[in-house]
């Protein structure tokens, strides 16, 4: 039994065939237990050492989910709840390539947005000379972040309009195209570019153009009550003179949560491993498509950045991709403990989802990510 799905990404219809051997419509084929024992050991050790409360590891090629397994717990405070393979995680900055960049390229493919267009063409508040490519590659010159407490004190009320105004007025740290400086502000501006072109919030654009066409049924911004039973909570935040807050179904990132109220270009997507596997399969199946190739390759003029148009690139990022994934590999992490690595040459995608910031924000996952990447490549490479 097979299901065909037509999606519009290149300006023409691209036919994606998904094998249906599960209720969700994905074929899952596990390797023998002996082959994956090292994955189990790494994840179980991380749980035992309290580096993470738990997590989900998923490996897929262009057609089949090769490995999908849950470890530990999705919640350890105030109650303990077991992790499951369909647990929904706050993706944090993994939202940037999996949602915002995908929406940008959807508009590029329709001719409604140009990569060399100045951002000021779509955002009247800007007077800068940085373009869409500069924003996607973090070479705009914008600072990495803004202090939410100071923004609230200055504007009196946290609103998306206040955040956009503050970005338009904040100091530029370098000229466009001069240096790479990873910044959430780049993708918040891309959010406004998309919204101003489409006339609707980014969350709706992503749902219509990415999540629904790829059958990512458990993926959304600001998840509704139907997803809440599946969500892994993030940080426990002490709030003076109030009940302390366990973030649960609410985005962890302060700019996205406080200023943008959950609808944000830098963070805010909630998703599960199987849904991200669908996105990974789309990228692998269409690796030679003009727009997918452009989005996942480094521009020659900005190769110093080590960034593709939305993703990090393996040539400059090895701390969490290990030593075996190929030179064309692209990747991204999320602050909450998520990551995705895609090797188009080996047609292999590794998804690691954890909520390492639960209940307290501590620990470095990059050694675990790198070790898992090497094991996965060794076991599942073609």
Short mmCIF file of C-alpha atoms in Angstrom, two decimals:
data_model
loop_
_atom_site.label_atom_id
_atom_site.label_comp_id
_atom_site.label_asym_id
_atom_site.label_seq_id
_atom_site.Cartn_x
_atom_site.Cartn_y
_atom_site.Cartn_z
CA UNK A 1 0.00 0.00 0.00
CA UNK A 2 1.46 3.34 -0.96
CA UNK A 3 0.40 6.95 -0.54
CA UNK A 4 1.40 9.77 -2.83
CA UNK A 5 1.72 13.35 -1.68
CA UNK A 6 2.04 16.35 -3.96
CA UNK A 7 3.76 19.37 -2.51
CA UNK A 8 4.65 22.65 -4.11
CA UNK A 9 8.23 23.70 -3.36
CA UNK A 10 10.00 24.30 -6.65
CA UNK A 11 7.19 26.06 -8.46
CA UNK A 12 6.19 22.69 -9.93
CA UNK A 13 4.58 19.69 -8.28
CA UNK A 14 7.05 17.25 -6.73
CA UNK A 15 5.75 13.73 -6.20
CA UNK A 16 6.71 12.16 -2.89
CA UNK A 17 5.84 8.51 -2.28
CA UNK A 18 5.56 7.44 1.33
CA UNK A 19 5.42 3.74 2.14
CA UNK A 20 2.54 2.95 4.46
CA UNK A 21 3.32 0.16 6.91
CA UNK A 22 2.35 1.99 10.11
CA UNK A 23 -0.68 3.97 11.18
CA UNK A 24 1.30 7.19 10.66
CA UNK A 25 2.30 6.15 7.14
CA UNK A 26 6.04 5.48 7.55
CA UNK A 27 7.88 2.22 7.10
CA UNK A 28 10.07 1.43 10.10
CA UNK A 29 12.77 -1.20 9.81
CA UNK A 30 15.07 -1.72 12.82
CA UNK A 31 18.56 -3.15 12.54
CA UNK A 32 19.39 -6.20 14.71
CA UNK A 33 19.86 -5.42 18.40
CA UNK A 34 23.63 -6.12 18.29
CA UNK A 35 24.12 -3.38 15.71
CA UNK A 36 22.52 -0.68 17.84
CA UNK A 37 23.69 -1.64 21.32
CA UNK A 38 26.18 1.26 21.31
CA UNK A 39 23.32 3.73 20.72
CA UNK A 40 21.47 2.23 23.69
CA UNK A 41 24.58 2.41 25.86
CA UNK A 42 25.28 6.06 25.06
CA UNK A 43 21.69 7.15 25.70
CA UNK A 44 21.22 5.03 28.82
CA UNK A 45 24.49 6.33 30.26
CA UNK A 46 23.42 9.93 29.57
CA UNK A 47 20.16 9.28 31.43
CA UNK A 48 21.94 7.55 34.33
CA UNK A 49 24.40 10.45 34.64
CA UNK A 50 21.46 12.90 34.60
CA UNK A 51 22.84 14.67 31.57
CA UNK A 52 19.33 14.32 30.15
CA UNK A 53 16.06 13.10 31.66
CA UNK A 54 15.47 11.07 28.51
CA UNK A 55 15.35 11.31 24.76
CA UNK A 56 14.43 9.84 21.40
CA UNK A 57 16.88 8.79 18.68
CA UNK A 58 15.69 8.38 15.10
CA UNK A 59 17.64 7.39 11.98
CA UNK A 60 16.13 7.50 8.52
CA UNK A 61 17.24 7.20 4.93
CA UNK A 62 15.31 8.63 2.00
CA UNK A 63 12.57 5.98 2.23
CA UNK A 64 12.61 4.19 5.57
CA UNK A 65 12.91 4.94 9.25
CA UNK A 66 15.80 2.64 10.13
CA UNK A 67 15.81 3.18 13.87
CA UNK A 68 13.43 4.78 16.36
CA UNK A 69 13.79 4.34 20.11
CA UNK A 70 12.94 6.19 23.32
CA UNK A 71 15.03 6.34 26.48
CA UNK A 72 14.45 7.47 30.06
CA UNK A 73 11.70 9.90 31.01
CA UNK A 74 10.13 12.91 29.37
CA UNK A 75 9.42 14.45 32.79
CA UNK A 76 11.13 14.04 36.15
CA UNK A 77 9.65 16.97 38.07
CA UNK A 78 7.25 17.30 39.81
CA UNK A 79 6.15 13.86 38.61
CA UNK A 80 7.95 11.19 36.59
CA UNK A 81 6.55 10.33 33.15
CA UNK A 82 8.16 7.83 30.79
CA UNK A 83 9.55 8.89 27.42
CA UNK A 84 7.89 7.49 24.29
CA UNK A 85 8.83 7.58 20.61
CA UNK A 86 5.95 9.96 19.86
CA UNK A 87 6.92 12.49 22.55
CA UNK A 88 6.71 16.07 21.26
CA UNK A 89 9.69 18.34 21.99
CA UNK A 90 10.35 22.08 21.98
CA UNK A 91 12.78 22.24 19.02
CA UNK A 92 14.25 25.63 20.03
CA UNK A 93 16.63 26.82 17.29
CA UNK A 94 16.07 23.69 15.23
CA UNK A 95 12.94 25.65 14.27
CA UNK A 96 15.14 27.91 12.13
CA UNK A 97 15.93 25.42 9.32
CA UNK A 98 12.93 23.12 9.70
CA UNK A 99 10.31 25.88 9.54
CA UNK A 100 11.49 29.43 8.84
CA UNK A 101 14.03 28.57 6.13
CA UNK A 102 11.59 26.15 4.51
CA UNK A 103 8.97 28.91 4.34
CA UNK A 104 11.53 31.31 2.86
CA UNK A 105 12.44 28.88 0.10
CA UNK A 106 8.81 28.11 -0.58
CA UNK A 107 8.37 31.80 -1.43
CA UNK A 108 11.65 31.88 -3.39
CA UNK A 109 10.43 28.95 -5.51
CA UNK A 110 7.27 30.91 -6.36
CA UNK A 111 9.22 34.01 -7.36
CA UNK A 112 7.72 36.05 -4.54
CA UNK A 113 11.02 36.52 -2.73
CA UNK A 114 14.60 36.87 -3.97
CA UNK A 115 17.64 35.73 -2.01
CA UNK A 116 19.47 38.93 -2.96
CA UNK A 117 16.51 41.15 -2.04
CA UNK A 118 17.20 43.60 0.75
CA UNK A 119 15.27 42.76 3.90
CA UNK A 120 14.20 46.42 3.97
CA UNK A 121 12.15 45.77 0.82
CA UNK A 122 9.74 43.75 2.96
CA UNK A 123 10.26 45.36 6.38
CA UNK A 124 9.79 49.17 6.19
CA UNK A 125 11.34 49.72 9.63
CA UNK A 126 14.76 48.66 8.31
CA UNK A 127 17.27 50.86 6.50
CA UNK A 128 20.09 48.29 6.33
CA UNK A 129 21.85 46.90 3.28
CA UNK A 130 21.73 43.24 4.37
CA UNK A 131 19.76 40.87 2.17
CA UNK A 132 17.88 37.60 2.65
CA UNK A 133 21.04 35.53 2.13
CA UNK A 134 22.84 37.51 4.83
CA UNK A 135 20.03 36.74 7.27
CA UNK A 136 19.96 33.03 6.38
CA UNK A 137 23.74 32.69 6.82
CA UNK A 138 24.02 34.88 9.95
CA UNK A 139 26.25 37.38 8.16
CA UNK A 140 24.00 40.43 8.53
CA UNK A 141 26.03 42.07 11.30
CA UNK A 142 23.23 41.91 13.86
CA UNK A 143 24.07 41.08 17.50
CA UNK A 144 23.33 37.54 18.71
CA UNK A 145 20.41 38.34 21.03
CA UNK A 146 18.57 41.03 22.97
CA UNK A 147 17.88 41.27 26.70
CA UNK A 148 14.18 40.57 27.26
CA UNK A 149 14.05 42.20 30.69
CA UNK A 150 15.47 45.44 29.30
CA UNK A 151 13.07 45.33 26.36
CA UNK A 152 10.10 44.99 28.69
CA UNK A 153 11.36 47.84 30.86
CA UNK A 154 11.89 50.07 27.83
CA UNK A 155 8.65 49.34 25.96
CA UNK A 156 6.41 48.69 28.95
CA UNK A 157 4.62 45.82 27.21
CA UNK A 158 6.23 42.85 25.47
CA UNK A 159 4.93 42.72 21.90
CA UNK A 160 6.22 41.54 18.51
CA UNK A 161 6.09 45.16 17.34
CA UNK A 162 8.34 46.25 20.21
CA UNK A 163 10.80 43.48 19.39
CA UNK A 164 10.90 44.44 15.71
CA UNK A 165 11.44 48.09 16.63
CA UNK A 166 14.29 47.16 18.95
CA UNK A 167 15.97 45.05 16.24
CA UNK A 168 15.67 47.89 13.75
CA UNK A 169 17.44 50.23 16.19
CA UNK A 170 20.03 47.98 17.84
CA UNK A 171 23.74 48.46 17.02
CA UNK A 172 25.18 46.63 14.01
CA UNK A 173 28.41 44.84 14.90
CA UNK A 174 29.81 44.46 11.38
CA UNK A 175 28.99 45.20 7.77
CA UNK A 176 26.75 42.76 5.86
CA UNK A 177 28.73 39.82 4.49
CA UNK A 178 31.80 40.66 6.57
CA UNK A 179 31.56 38.26 9.52
CA UNK A 180 29.44 35.33 10.65
CA UNK A 181 27.80 35.95 13.98
CA UNK A 182 25.05 33.48 14.89
CA UNK A 183 22.00 35.55 15.80
CA UNK A 184 18.39 34.77 16.60
CA UNK A 185 17.56 38.26 15.34
CA UNK A 186 18.29 37.19 11.76
CA UNK A 187 15.50 34.66 11.78
CA UNK A 188 13.09 36.92 13.61
CA UNK A 189 13.52 39.34 10.71
CA UNK A 190 12.97 36.47 8.26
CA UNK A 191 9.75 35.77 10.15
CA UNK A 192 8.57 39.30 9.38
CA UNK A 193 9.63 39.00 5.74
CA UNK A 194 7.52 35.85 5.36
CA UNK A 195 4.58 37.33 7.25
CA UNK A 196 4.57 40.57 5.28
CA UNK A 197 4.61 38.70 1.97
CA UNK A 198 1.94 36.17 2.95
CA UNK A 199 -0.23 38.46 5.07
CA UNK A 200 -0.52 35.91 7.88
CA UNK A 201 1.52 34.74 10.91
CA UNK A 202 4.54 32.50 10.39
CA UNK A 203 2.84 29.71 12.33
CA UNK A 204 0.06 29.58 9.72
CA UNK A 205 2.45 29.83 6.79
CA UNK A 206 4.54 26.94 8.15
CA UNK A 207 1.46 24.83 8.76
CA UNK A 208 0.14 25.40 5.23
CA UNK A 209 3.44 25.17 3.36
CA UNK A 210 5.52 22.69 5.38
CA UNK A 211 3.81 20.75 8.15
CA UNK A 212 0.55 19.75 6.47
CA UNK A 213 2.01 18.92 3.02
CA UNK A 214 4.61 16.65 4.65
CA UNK A 215 2.01 15.02 6.95
CA UNK A 216 3.79 16.32 10.05
CA UNK A 217 0.64 15.88 12.11
CA UNK A 218 2.26 16.43 15.53
CA UNK A 219 4.19 19.55 14.55
CA UNK A 220 3.09 23.11 15.29
CA UNK A 221 3.81 26.38 16.97
CA UNK A 222 1.86 26.99 20.20
CA UNK A 223 0.56 23.40 20.45
CA UNK A 224 -3.08 22.98 21.32
CA UNK A 225 -4.63 20.79 24.01
CA UNK A 226 -4.59 17.69 21.80
CA UNK A 227 -0.78 17.65 21.82
CA UNK A 228 -0.24 18.55 25.48
CA UNK A 229 -0.32 14.92 26.75
CA UNK A 230 2.63 14.14 24.43
CA UNK A 231 4.84 17.15 25.21
CA UNK A 232 8.11 16.97 27.12
CA UNK A 233 8.38 19.91 29.54
CA UNK A 234 11.49 22.07 29.62
CA UNK A 235 12.80 24.34 32.35
CA UNK A 236 11.54 24.96 35.88
CA UNK A 237 11.85 28.73 36.30
CA UNK A 238 11.59 30.31 39.76
CA UNK A 239 9.43 33.43 39.51
CA UNK A 240 9.70 35.94 42.41
CA UNK A 241 6.45 36.57 44.30
CA UNK A 242 4.60 33.99 42.22
CA UNK A 243 4.23 30.29 41.72
CA UNK A 244 7.31 28.95 39.96
CA UNK A 245 6.76 28.00 36.35
CA UNK A 246 7.44 24.68 34.64
CA UNK A 247 7.46 25.39 30.91
CA UNK A 248 5.13 22.87 29.34
CA UNK A 249 3.90 23.35 25.81
CA UNK A 250 5.26 26.92 25.93
CA UNK A 251 8.43 27.77 24.00
CA UNK A 252 11.56 27.98 26.15
CA UNK A 253 13.39 30.73 24.23
CA UNK A 254 12.75 34.10 25.97
CA UNK A 255 12.44 36.25 22.84
CA UNK A 256 10.06 33.76 21.26
CA UNK A 257 8.06 33.22 24.46
CA UNK A 258 7.85 36.70 25.99
CA UNK A 259 8.15 39.08 23.04
CA UNK A 260 6.72 37.05 20.15
CA UNK A 261 4.17 35.08 22.19
CA UNK A 262 5.18 31.74 20.64
CA UNK A 263 5.04 32.73 16.97
CA UNK A 264 8.69 33.39 16.19
CA UNK A 265 11.23 32.83 13.45
CA UNK A 266 14.07 31.82 15.76
CA UNK A 267 12.26 29.22 17.90
CA UNK A 268 8.78 27.98 18.75
CA UNK A 269 8.22 24.77 16.78
CA UNK A 270 7.16 21.66 18.69
CA UNK A 271 7.64 18.34 16.92
CA UNK A 272 8.37 14.63 17.29
CA UNK A 273 10.96 12.29 15.77
CA UNK A 274 8.71 10.71 13.15
CA UNK A 275 7.57 14.10 11.86
CA UNK A 276 11.16 15.32 11.55
CA UNK A 277 12.00 12.07 9.78
CA UNK A 278 9.41 12.99 7.15
CA UNK A 279 11.15 16.31 6.63
CA UNK A 280 14.52 14.57 6.48
CA UNK A 281 13.20 12.13 3.88
CA UNK A 282 11.88 15.03 1.79
CA UNK A 283 15.29 16.72 1.85
CA UNK A 284 17.11 13.49 0.97
CA UNK A 285 14.75 12.52 -1.85
CA UNK A 286 14.98 15.97 -3.36
CA UNK A 287 18.69 16.61 -2.75
CA UNK A 288 19.24 17.40 -6.44
CA UNK A 289 16.30 19.76 -6.64
CA UNK A 290 17.48 23.32 -7.37
CA UNK A 291 15.98 24.89 -4.26
CA UNK A 292 16.77 22.08 -1.83
CA UNK A 293 20.36 22.03 -3.09
CA UNK A 294 20.64 25.81 -2.75
CA UNK A 295 19.17 25.81 0.76
CA UNK A 296 21.56 23.10 1.98
CA UNK A 297 24.78 24.35 0.33
CA UNK A 298 27.13 27.14 1.37
CA UNK A 299 27.14 30.20 -0.94
CA UNK A 300 30.61 30.60 -2.46
CA UNK A 301 30.85 34.26 -1.51
CA UNK A 302 29.99 33.51 2.13
CA UNK A 303 31.70 30.13 2.56
CA UNK A 304 33.73 31.61 5.43
CA UNK A 305 30.52 31.60 7.48
CA UNK A 306 30.31 27.82 7.56
CA UNK A 307 26.56 28.18 7.02
CA UNK A 308 24.19 27.07 4.34
CA UNK A 309 21.02 29.08 3.72
CA UNK A 310 19.39 27.99 6.96
CA UNK A 311 21.61 25.17 8.27
CA UNK A 312 25.09 24.75 9.72
CA UNK A 313 27.66 22.98 7.54
CA UNK A 314 29.77 20.00 8.51
CA UNK A 315 33.01 21.56 7.24
CA UNK A 316 32.98 24.02 10.12
CA UNK A 317 30.88 22.21 12.73
CA UNK A 318 32.35 19.00 14.12
CA UNK A 319 31.59 19.24 17.83
CA UNK A 320 28.25 17.51 17.43
CA UNK A 321 28.45 15.82 14.01
CA UNK A 322 31.31 13.50 14.94
CA UNK A 323 34.13 12.60 12.57
CA UNK A 324 32.49 10.32 10.02
CA UNK A 325 29.61 12.20 8.38
CA UNK A 326 30.56 13.49 4.93
CA UNK A 327 31.68 16.95 3.79
CA UNK A 328 28.28 17.85 2.31
CA UNK A 329 26.49 17.15 5.58
CA UNK A 330 24.30 19.93 6.99
CA UNK A 331 23.02 20.13 10.51
CA UNK A 332 21.50 22.22 13.29
CA UNK A 333 20.92 22.05 17.02
CA UNK A 334 18.37 23.47 19.42
CA UNK A 335 19.22 24.90 22.85
CA UNK A 336 16.71 22.67 24.61
CA UNK A 337 18.64 19.54 23.54
CA UNK A 338 17.55 18.79 19.97
CA UNK A 339 19.59 18.21 16.82
CA UNK A 340 19.30 17.02 13.23
CA UNK A 341 22.11 15.89 10.91
CA UNK A 342 21.53 15.21 7.20
CA UNK A 343 24.14 13.60 4.92
CA UNK A 344 22.88 13.81 1.32
CA UNK A 345 25.72 11.68 -0.06
CA UNK A 346 25.03 8.75 2.25
CA UNK A 347 21.29 9.56 2.23
CA UNK A 348 21.25 9.37 6.00
CA UNK A 349 19.53 11.56 8.59
CA UNK A 350 20.06 11.43 12.37
CA UNK A 351 17.54 13.08 14.70
CA UNK A 352 18.26 13.38 18.43
CA UNK A 353 15.54 14.85 20.61
CA UNK A 354 16.03 15.52 24.32
CA UNK A 355 14.82 18.08 26.82
CA UNK A 356 18.18 18.58 28.53
CA UNK A 357 16.97 21.85 30.15
CA UNK A 358 14.41 19.93 32.23
CA UNK A 359 14.10 20.58 35.07
CA UNK A 360 17.17 22.85 35.22
CA UNK A 361 19.24 24.35 32.42
CA UNK A 362 22.65 22.72 32.67
CA UNK A 363 24.99 20.40 30.82
CA UNK A 364 26.67 20.18 27.40
CA UNK A 365 25.23 17.68 24.92
CA UNK A 366 27.79 18.06 22.15
CA UNK A 367 30.01 15.14 23.27
CA UNK A 368 26.95 12.87 23.35
CA UNK A 369 25.75 14.15 19.99
CA UNK A 370 29.17 13.58 18.42
CA UNK A 371 29.49 10.07 19.83
CA UNK A 372 26.00 9.14 18.64
CA UNK A 373 26.75 10.56 15.20
CA UNK A 374 29.83 8.36 14.80
CA UNK A 375 27.99 5.23 15.98
CA UNK A 376 25.00 5.88 13.75
CA UNK A 377 27.17 6.52 10.69
CA UNK A 378 29.13 3.32 11.32
CA UNK A 379 25.99 1.22 11.68
CA UNK A 380 23.67 2.69 9.08
CA UNK A 381 25.86 4.02 6.28
CA UNK A 382 25.02 2.51 2.90
#
